[in-house]
PDB file of C-alpha atoms in Angstrom:
ATOM      1  CA  LEU A1480       0.000   0.000   0.000  1.00 67.00           C
ATOM      2  CA  LEU A1481       1.129   3.495  -0.768  1.00 73.00           C
ATOM      3  CA  GLN A1482       0.785   5.826   2.181  1.00 77.00           C
ATOM      4  CA  ILE A1483       2.070   9.376   1.685  1.00 77.00           C
ATOM      5  CA  ASP A1484       1.892  11.736   4.616  1.00 77.00           C
ATOM      6  CA  PHE A1485       2.407  15.473   4.710  1.00 72.00           C
ATOM      7  CA  GLU A1486       5.693  15.059   6.586  1.00 71.00           C
ATOM      8  CA  ASP A1487       7.026  12.806   3.774  1.00 71.00           C
ATOM      9  CA  VAL A1488       6.540  15.585   1.217  1.00 72.00           C
ATOM     10  CA  ILE A1489       7.012  18.789   3.193  1.00 71.00           C
ATOM     11  CA  ALA A1490       9.682  18.174   5.800  1.00 67.00           C
ATOM     12  CA  GLU A1491      11.172  21.124   7.593  1.00 69.00           C
ATOM     13  CA  PRO A1492      14.609  20.357   8.985  1.00 67.00           C
ATOM     14  CA  GLU A1493      15.434  20.922  12.628  1.00 68.00           C
ATOM     15  CA  GLY A1494      16.133  24.572  13.318  1.00 69.00           C
ATOM     16  CA  THR A1495      13.967  25.814  10.442  1.00 71.00           C
ATOM     17  CA  HIS A1496      10.275  26.036  11.229  1.00 70.00           C
ATOM     18  CA  SER A1497       7.546  28.202   9.816  1.00 76.00           C
ATOM     19  CA  PHE A1498       4.767  29.773  11.860  1.00 80.00           C
ATOM     20  CA  ASP A1499       2.351  27.274  13.439  1.00 79.00           C
ATOM     21  CA  GLY A1500      -0.622  28.772  11.596  1.00 85.00           C
ATOM     22  CA  ILE A1501       1.138  28.434   8.235  1.00 82.00           C
ATOM     23  CA  TRP A1502       2.158  24.871   9.059  1.00 80.00           C
ATOM     24  CA  LYS A1503      -1.376  23.871  10.065  1.00 84.00           C
ATOM     25  CA  ALA A1504      -2.943  25.565   7.004  1.00 87.00           C
ATOM     26  CA  SER A1505      -0.420  23.866   4.697  1.00 85.00           C
ATOM     27  CA  PHE A1506      -1.072  20.509   6.339  1.00 83.00           C
ATOM     28  CA  THR A1507      -4.839  20.909   6.006  1.00 88.00           C
ATOM     29  CA  THR A1508      -4.594  22.082   2.396  1.00 90.00           C
ATOM     30  CA  PHE A1509      -2.321  19.185   1.442  1.00 85.00           C
ATOM     31  CA  THR A1510      -4.426  16.541   3.185  1.00 87.00           C
ATOM     32  CA  VAL A1511      -7.796  17.770   1.887  1.00 93.00           C
ATOM     33  CA  THR A1512      -6.486  18.265  -1.667  1.00 92.00           C
ATOM     34  CA  LYS A1513      -4.942  14.790  -1.747  1.00 88.00           C
ATOM     35  CA  TYR A1514      -8.101  13.225  -0.323  1.00 91.00           C
ATOM     36  CA  TRP A1515     -10.573  14.896  -2.699  1.00 96.00           C
ATOM     37  CA  PHE A1516      -8.390  14.750  -5.806  1.00 95.00           C
ATOM     38  CA  TYR A1517      -7.897  11.007  -5.289  1.00 92.00           C
ATOM     39  CA  ARG A1518     -11.679  10.602  -4.973  1.00 95.00           C
ATOM     40  CA  LEU A1519     -12.234  12.675  -8.111  1.00 96.00           C
ATOM     41  CA  LEU A1520      -9.710  10.637 -10.131  1.00 96.00           C
ATOM     42  CA  SER A1521     -11.197   7.416  -8.787  1.00 95.00           C
ATOM     43  CA  ALA A1522     -14.683   8.520  -9.795  1.00 95.00           C
ATOM     44  CA  ILE A1523     -13.570   9.498 -13.313  1.00 96.00           C
ATOM     45  CA  PHE A1524     -11.072   6.724 -14.104  1.00 96.00           C
ATOM     46  CA  GLY A1525     -11.888   3.954 -11.607  1.00 95.00           C
ATOM     47  CA  ILE A1526     -14.526   2.085 -13.600  1.00 95.00           C
ATOM     48  CA  PRO A1527     -12.751   2.353 -16.996  1.00 96.00           C
ATOM     49  CA  MET A1528      -9.451   1.211 -15.468  1.00 96.00           C
ATOM     50  CA  ALA A1529     -11.196  -1.664 -13.682  1.00 96.00           C
ATOM     51  CA  LEU A1530     -12.716  -2.686 -17.010  1.00 97.00           C
ATOM     52  CA  ILE A1531      -9.348  -2.525 -18.779  1.00 97.00           C
ATOM     53  CA  TRP A1532      -7.540  -4.493 -16.048  1.00 96.00           C
ATOM     54  CA  GLY A1533     -10.370  -7.035 -15.902  1.00 97.00           C
ATOM     55  CA  ILE A1534     -10.127  -7.639 -19.653  1.00 98.00           C
ATOM     56  CA  TYR A1535      -6.325  -7.828 -19.474  1.00 97.00           C
ATOM     57  CA  PHE A1536      -6.285 -10.414 -16.681  1.00 97.00           C
ATOM     58  CA  ALA A1537      -9.091 -12.399 -18.353  1.00 97.00           C
ATOM     59  CA  ILE A1538      -7.026 -12.605 -21.561  1.00 98.00           C
ATOM     60  CA  LEU A1539      -3.906 -13.461 -19.582  1.00 96.00           C
ATOM     61  CA  SER A1540      -5.727 -16.234 -17.700  1.00 96.00           C
ATOM     62  CA  PHE A1541      -7.287 -17.577 -20.899  1.00 97.00           C
ATOM     63  CA  LEU A1542      -3.934 -17.729 -22.672  1.00 97.00           C
ATOM     64  CA  HIS A1543      -2.241 -19.330 -19.682  1.00 96.00           C
ATOM     65  CA  ILE A1544      -4.928 -21.994 -19.260  1.00 96.00           C
ATOM     66  CA  TRP A1545      -5.596 -22.781 -22.929  1.00 96.00           C
ATOM     67  CA  ALA A1546      -2.234 -22.117 -24.605  1.00 96.00           C
ATOM     68  CA  VAL A1547       0.802 -21.846 -22.349  1.00 95.00           C
ATOM     69  CA  VAL A1548       0.281 -24.790 -19.998  1.00 95.00           C
ATOM     70  CA  PRO A1549      -0.795 -27.234 -22.761  1.00 95.00           C
ATOM     71  CA  CYS A1550       2.235 -26.258 -24.856  1.00 95.00           C
ATOM     72  CA  ILE A1551       4.597 -26.776 -21.931  1.00 95.00           C
ATOM     73  CA  ARG A1552       3.058 -30.135 -21.054  1.00 94.00           C
ATOM     74  CA  SER A1553       3.164 -31.249 -24.692  1.00 93.00           C
ATOM     75  CA  TYR A1554       6.816 -30.244 -24.887  1.00 93.00           C
ATOM     76  CA  LEU A1555       7.643 -32.188 -21.712  1.00 92.00           C
ATOM     77  CA  ILE A1556       5.899 -35.316 -23.048  1.00 91.00           C
ATOM     78  CA  GLU A1557       7.778 -35.106 -26.354  1.00 89.00           C
ATOM     79  CA  ILE A1558      11.135 -34.344 -24.758  1.00 94.00           C
ATOM     80  CA  GLN A1559      10.728 -37.306 -22.395  1.00 92.00           C
ATOM     81  CA  CYS A1560      10.491 -39.686 -25.366  1.00 88.00           C
ATOM     82  CA  ILE A1561      13.507 -38.043 -27.037  1.00 92.00           C
ATOM     83  CA  SER A1562      15.515 -38.174 -23.812  1.00 93.00           C
ATOM     84  CA  ARG A1563      14.945 -41.927 -23.516  1.00 91.00           C
ATOM     85  CA  VAL A1564      16.153 -42.516 -27.076  1.00 92.00           C
ATOM     86  CA  TYR A1565      19.148 -40.232 -26.466  1.00 93.00           C
ATOM     87  CA  SER A1566      19.990 -42.067 -23.236  1.00 93.00           C
ATOM     88  CA  ILE A1567      19.850 -45.452 -24.983  1.00 94.00           C
ATOM     89  CA  CYS A1568      22.168 -44.203 -27.746  1.00 92.00           C
ATOM     90  CA  ILE A1569      24.661 -42.793 -25.249  1.00 92.00           C
ATOM     91  CA  HIS A1570      24.704 -45.987 -23.179  1.00 93.00           C
ATOM     92  CA  THR A1571      24.987 -48.170 -26.314  1.00 95.00           C
ATOM     93  CA  PHE A1572      27.716 -46.326 -28.200  1.00 93.00           C
ATOM     94  CA  CYS A1573      29.571 -43.936 -25.902  1.00 93.00           C
ATOM     95  CA  ASP A1574      29.814 -45.953 -22.668  1.00 93.00           C
ATOM     96  CA  PRO A1575      31.808 -48.838 -24.210  1.00 93.00           C
ATOM     97  CA  LEU A1576      34.065 -46.417 -26.099  1.00 94.00           C
ATOM     98  CA  PHE A1577      34.904 -44.339 -23.033  1.00 94.00           C
ATOM     99  CA  GLU A1578      35.326 -47.443 -20.893  1.00 94.00           C
ATOM    100  CA  ALA A1579      37.861 -48.818 -23.410  1.00 93.00           C
ATOM    101  CA  ILE A1580      39.731 -45.499 -23.541  1.00 94.00           C
ATOM    102  CA  GLY A1581      39.767 -45.406 -19.746  1.00 92.00           C
ATOM    103  CA  LYS A1582      41.237 -48.910 -19.554  1.00 92.00           C
ATOM    104  CA  MET A1583      43.909 -47.972 -22.123  1.00 91.00           C
ATOM    105  CA  PHE A1584      45.061 -44.990 -20.114  1.00 91.00           C
ATOM    106  CA  SER A1585      44.655 -46.591 -16.675  1.00 90.00           C
ATOM    107  CA  SER A1586      48.041 -48.324 -16.879  1.00 86.00           C
ATOM    108  CA  ILE A1587      49.941 -45.072 -17.406  1.00 87.00           C
ATOM    109  CA  GLN A1588      51.966 -44.104 -14.384  1.00 86.00           C
ATOM    110  CA  ALA A1589      53.707 -40.819 -13.830  1.00 84.00           C
ATOM    111  CA  THR A1590      56.550 -40.192 -11.427  1.00 86.00           C
ATOM    112  CA  VAL A1591      57.831 -36.826 -10.393  1.00 86.00           C
ATOM    113  CA  ARG A1592      61.467 -36.373  -9.507  1.00 86.00           C
ATOM    114  CA  LYS A1593      62.907 -33.245  -8.081  1.00 85.00           C
ATOM    115  CA  GLU A1594      66.565 -32.629  -8.895  1.00 84.00           C
ATOM    116  CA  ILE A1595      68.586 -30.136  -6.976  1.00 77.00           C
TER     117      ILE A1595
END
């Protein structure tokens, strides 16, 4: 929620104060103007803006329910099938190859000598 008080907008620093009557009149003018102008804007634009936002969120909900979620679920179903085929290919062709390469290089030994 947005809460704007008079002190947030018109803040006199310590040591600088206007007359009490001026301060009270300014406070009253600010508060009453803000209150009634907000009501006036709400009366003029409230219903049209509510209509616009209602239509926007209805369209957004419709697209999410009938387009976005089905597309994502369809993609996940299709990718699951592809991932199984990919996994089978990797295990069939790559696993034996890398296992053989690993066994070839497993007998290599390295020694480090430090000469002074």
